[in-house]
Amino acid sequence: IEIRDATFGTPGEEPWIRVSRLALEYRLTSLAPLAVRVPSLTIEQPRVRLALADDGTFQWPPTPGKGTPSPFEPEVPEPPTPPEDDHLIPPLPLRIEVGQVQLSDGYFELADHSSGDDLEVEGIALEAGGIVEPSDLHAKLAIVEARYGRGQVGPLAIDVALDGDVLRVARV
């Protein structure tokens, strides 16, 4: 599957998520339980904008002004109690395995209306593998520049590896 120039947000406002290209391979490996294997996932030029309202809660969508309901703290009514029936089919569990993830030229913005200090991270790159077998996890994260309030950091590169039960983290 390949998706190009996707945006998510409220019509007429700046999108809160924009992706230049998202590509993934997938294979259905089992029907019961349902299992999907994603050998590779590529995300190019993701732009993510989030906001904190004046009271510090997530603002959804991330627009100026008072906060609106957040998808992270939804107000969900109690579901009706299903009738007891021995013939109901139980829901199938879903298992998703991801092999390689590659993210390039990412941008993240968090507008903090509670403090007035915004966080911006530019040039985010991530390469990760071994996600299916966590004992062989390895990832490289690079950031060109990060700004919070008046502070600035960059460039930064981190290498993370899990060999068996030993976690190694190194600044490159």
Short mmCIF file of C-alpha atoms in Angstrom, two decimals:
data_model
loop_
_atom_site.label_atom_id
_atom_site.label_comp_id
_atom_site.label_asym_id
_atom_site.label_seq_id
_atom_site.Cartn_x
_atom_site.Cartn_y
_atom_site.Cartn_z
CA ILE A 1 0.00 0.00 0.00
CA GLU A 2 1.27 3.48 -0.82
CA ILE A 3 -0.35 6.76 0.19
CA ARG A 4 0.95 10.12 -1.03
CA ASP A 5 0.24 13.65 0.22
CA ALA A 6 -2.18 12.66 2.98
CA THR A 7 -3.50 15.26 5.43
CA PHE A 8 -5.61 14.84 8.55
CA GLY A 9 -7.38 17.70 10.25
CA THR A 10 -10.34 20.02 10.21
CA PRO A 11 -11.32 21.38 6.76
CA GLY A 12 -10.30 25.01 6.35
CA GLU A 13 -7.61 24.82 9.07
CA GLU A 14 -3.96 23.82 9.04
CA PRO A 15 -3.73 20.00 9.14
CA TRP A 16 -2.55 18.44 12.39
CA ILE A 17 -0.95 15.52 10.54
CA ARG A 18 0.53 15.63 7.06
CA VAL A 19 2.52 12.84 5.39
CA SER A 20 4.28 13.18 2.05
CA ARG A 21 4.49 9.40 1.54
CA LEU A 22 3.52 6.35 3.56
CA ALA A 23 4.31 2.92 2.16
CA LEU A 24 3.85 -0.46 3.78
CA GLU A 25 4.04 -4.07 2.79
CA TYR A 26 1.78 -6.49 4.58
CA ARG A 27 0.98 -10.17 4.66
CA LEU A 28 -1.96 -11.89 6.30
CA THR A 29 -0.26 -14.75 8.14
CA SER A 30 -3.19 -16.26 10.03
CA LEU A 31 -6.96 -15.99 10.15
CA ALA A 32 -7.57 -17.40 13.63
CA PRO A 33 -6.15 -15.64 15.50
CA LEU A 34 -5.95 -12.84 12.99
CA ALA A 35 -2.29 -12.00 12.39
CA VAL A 36 -0.80 -9.45 10.01
CA ARG A 37 2.91 -9.15 9.29
CA VAL A 38 4.25 -5.79 8.11
CA PRO A 39 7.80 -6.46 6.82
CA SER A 40 8.43 -2.78 6.11
CA LEU A 41 6.86 0.57 6.88
CA THR A 42 8.21 3.78 5.32
CA ILE A 43 7.06 7.26 6.32
CA GLU A 44 8.44 10.28 4.46
CA GLN A 45 8.11 13.90 5.60
CA PRO A 46 5.59 13.44 8.40
CA ARG A 47 4.46 16.71 9.99
CA VAL A 48 2.64 16.37 13.32
CA ARG A 49 1.09 19.30 15.21
CA LEU A 50 -0.31 18.89 18.70
CA ALA A 51 -1.36 21.45 21.29
CA LEU A 52 -1.90 21.75 25.01
CA ALA A 53 -4.81 23.96 26.14
CA ASP A 54 -4.50 26.66 28.82
CA ASP A 55 -5.24 24.04 31.51
CA GLY A 56 -2.53 21.66 30.20
CA THR A 57 -4.90 19.11 28.63
CA PHE A 58 -4.54 17.99 25.03
CA GLN A 59 -6.39 20.23 22.60
CA TRP A 60 -8.04 18.39 19.74
CA PRO A 61 -7.75 19.50 17.01
CA PRO A 62 -4.68 21.61 17.81
CA THR A 63 -6.11 25.11 17.26
CA PRO A 64 -5.66 28.35 19.21
CA GLY A 65 -8.09 29.18 22.00
CA LYS A 66 -9.83 27.09 24.60
CA GLY A 67 -9.46 23.32 24.44
CA THR A 68 -11.85 21.09 22.60
CA PRO A 69 -12.54 17.43 23.42
CA SER A 70 -9.45 15.27 23.17
CA PRO A 71 -9.36 11.86 21.46
CA PHE A 72 -6.96 10.81 24.23
CA GLU A 73 -9.64 11.40 26.90
CA PRO A 74 -12.91 10.77 25.08
CA GLU A 75 -16.27 10.95 26.81
CA VAL A 76 -17.67 7.56 25.92
CA PRO A 77 -21.12 6.44 27.07
CA GLU A 78 -21.38 3.06 28.76
CA PRO A 79 -21.97 0.34 26.15
CA PRO A 80 -25.17 -1.63 26.48
CA THR A 81 -24.79 -4.99 28.18
CA PRO A 82 -24.97 -7.71 25.52
CA PRO A 83 -27.55 -10.42 26.06
CA GLU A 84 -26.19 -13.64 27.48
CA ASP A 85 -26.07 -16.11 24.65
CA ASP A 86 -23.93 -19.22 24.46
CA HIS A 87 -23.93 -18.98 20.65
CA LEU A 88 -22.13 -15.63 20.33
CA ILE A 89 -18.82 -15.84 18.51
CA PRO A 90 -16.06 -14.31 20.65
CA PRO A 91 -14.06 -11.52 19.04
CA LEU A 92 -10.87 -12.65 17.32
CA PRO A 93 -7.64 -11.26 18.71
CA LEU A 94 -5.56 -9.24 16.26
CA ARG A 95 -1.79 -9.57 16.22
CA ILE A 96 0.33 -7.16 14.15
CA GLU A 97 4.04 -7.79 13.64
CA VAL A 98 6.19 -4.99 12.26
CA GLY A 99 9.66 -5.72 10.82
CA GLN A 100 11.46 -2.59 9.61
CA VAL A 101 10.37 1.04 10.13
CA GLN A 102 11.97 3.95 8.33
CA LEU A 103 10.95 7.56 8.94
CA SER A 104 12.67 10.45 7.18
CA ASP A 105 12.58 14.25 7.34
CA GLY A 106 10.01 14.40 10.13
CA TYR A 107 8.73 17.48 11.95
CA PHE A 108 6.93 17.62 15.31
CA GLU A 109 5.34 20.68 16.91
CA LEU A 110 3.71 20.96 20.32
CA ALA A 111 2.05 24.34 20.97
CA ASP A 112 1.89 24.65 24.76
CA HIS A 113 -0.75 27.30 25.52
CA SER A 114 -0.44 26.59 29.27
CA SER A 115 3.20 27.72 29.50
CA GLY A 116 3.62 29.71 26.30
CA ASP A 117 6.71 27.62 25.44
CA ASP A 118 6.41 25.67 22.21
CA LEU A 119 8.40 22.57 21.27
CA GLU A 120 9.59 22.13 17.67
CA VAL A 121 11.68 19.22 16.43
CA GLU A 122 12.99 19.27 12.84
CA GLY A 123 14.76 16.77 10.65
CA ILE A 124 13.63 13.66 12.53
CA ALA A 125 14.94 10.40 11.07
CA LEU A 126 14.32 6.94 12.48
CA GLU A 127 15.43 3.51 11.34
CA ALA A 128 14.24 0.57 13.42
CA GLY A 129 14.32 -3.15 12.92
CA GLY A 130 13.87 -6.33 14.88
CA ILE A 131 10.49 -5.15 16.08
CA VAL A 132 8.95 -8.60 15.57
CA GLU A 133 11.58 -10.17 17.83
CA PRO A 134 12.16 -7.64 20.63
CA SER A 135 15.29 -9.48 21.76
CA ASP A 136 16.93 -8.24 18.53
CA LEU A 137 15.59 -4.67 18.49
CA HIS A 138 17.82 -1.97 17.01
CA ALA A 139 17.01 1.65 16.22
CA LYS A 140 18.77 4.80 15.13
CA LEU A 141 17.21 8.18 15.82
CA ALA A 142 18.59 11.44 14.46
CA ILE A 143 17.35 14.98 15.01
CA VAL A 144 18.66 17.97 13.10
CA GLU A 145 17.34 20.58 15.56
CA ALA A 146 15.01 20.86 18.54
CA ARG A 147 13.72 24.08 20.13
CA TYR A 148 11.80 24.51 23.36
CA GLY A 149 10.99 28.04 24.48
CA ARG A 150 14.31 29.84 24.09
CA GLY A 151 16.48 26.71 24.26
CA GLN A 152 17.90 24.92 21.26
CA VAL A 153 19.60 21.53 20.75
CA GLY A 154 20.99 19.91 17.66
CA PRO A 155 22.11 17.92 15.89
CA LEU A 156 21.57 14.76 17.94
CA ALA A 157 21.92 11.08 17.02
CA ILE A 158 21.12 8.09 19.24
CA ASP A 159 21.68 4.39 18.61
CA VAL A 160 19.61 1.90 20.64
CA ALA A 161 20.03 -1.87 20.56
CA LEU A 162 18.62 -4.74 22.56
CA ASP A 163 20.80 -7.84 22.43
CA GLY A 164 18.97 -10.56 24.31
CA ASP A 165 18.32 -8.90 27.65
CA VAL A 166 21.03 -6.19 27.41
CA LEU A 167 19.94 -2.69 26.36
CA ARG A 168 22.62 -0.48 24.80
CA VAL A 169 22.06 3.24 24.24
CA ALA A 170 24.76 5.39 22.69
CA ARG A 171 24.94 8.94 21.48
CA VAL A 172 26.49 8.86 18.03
#
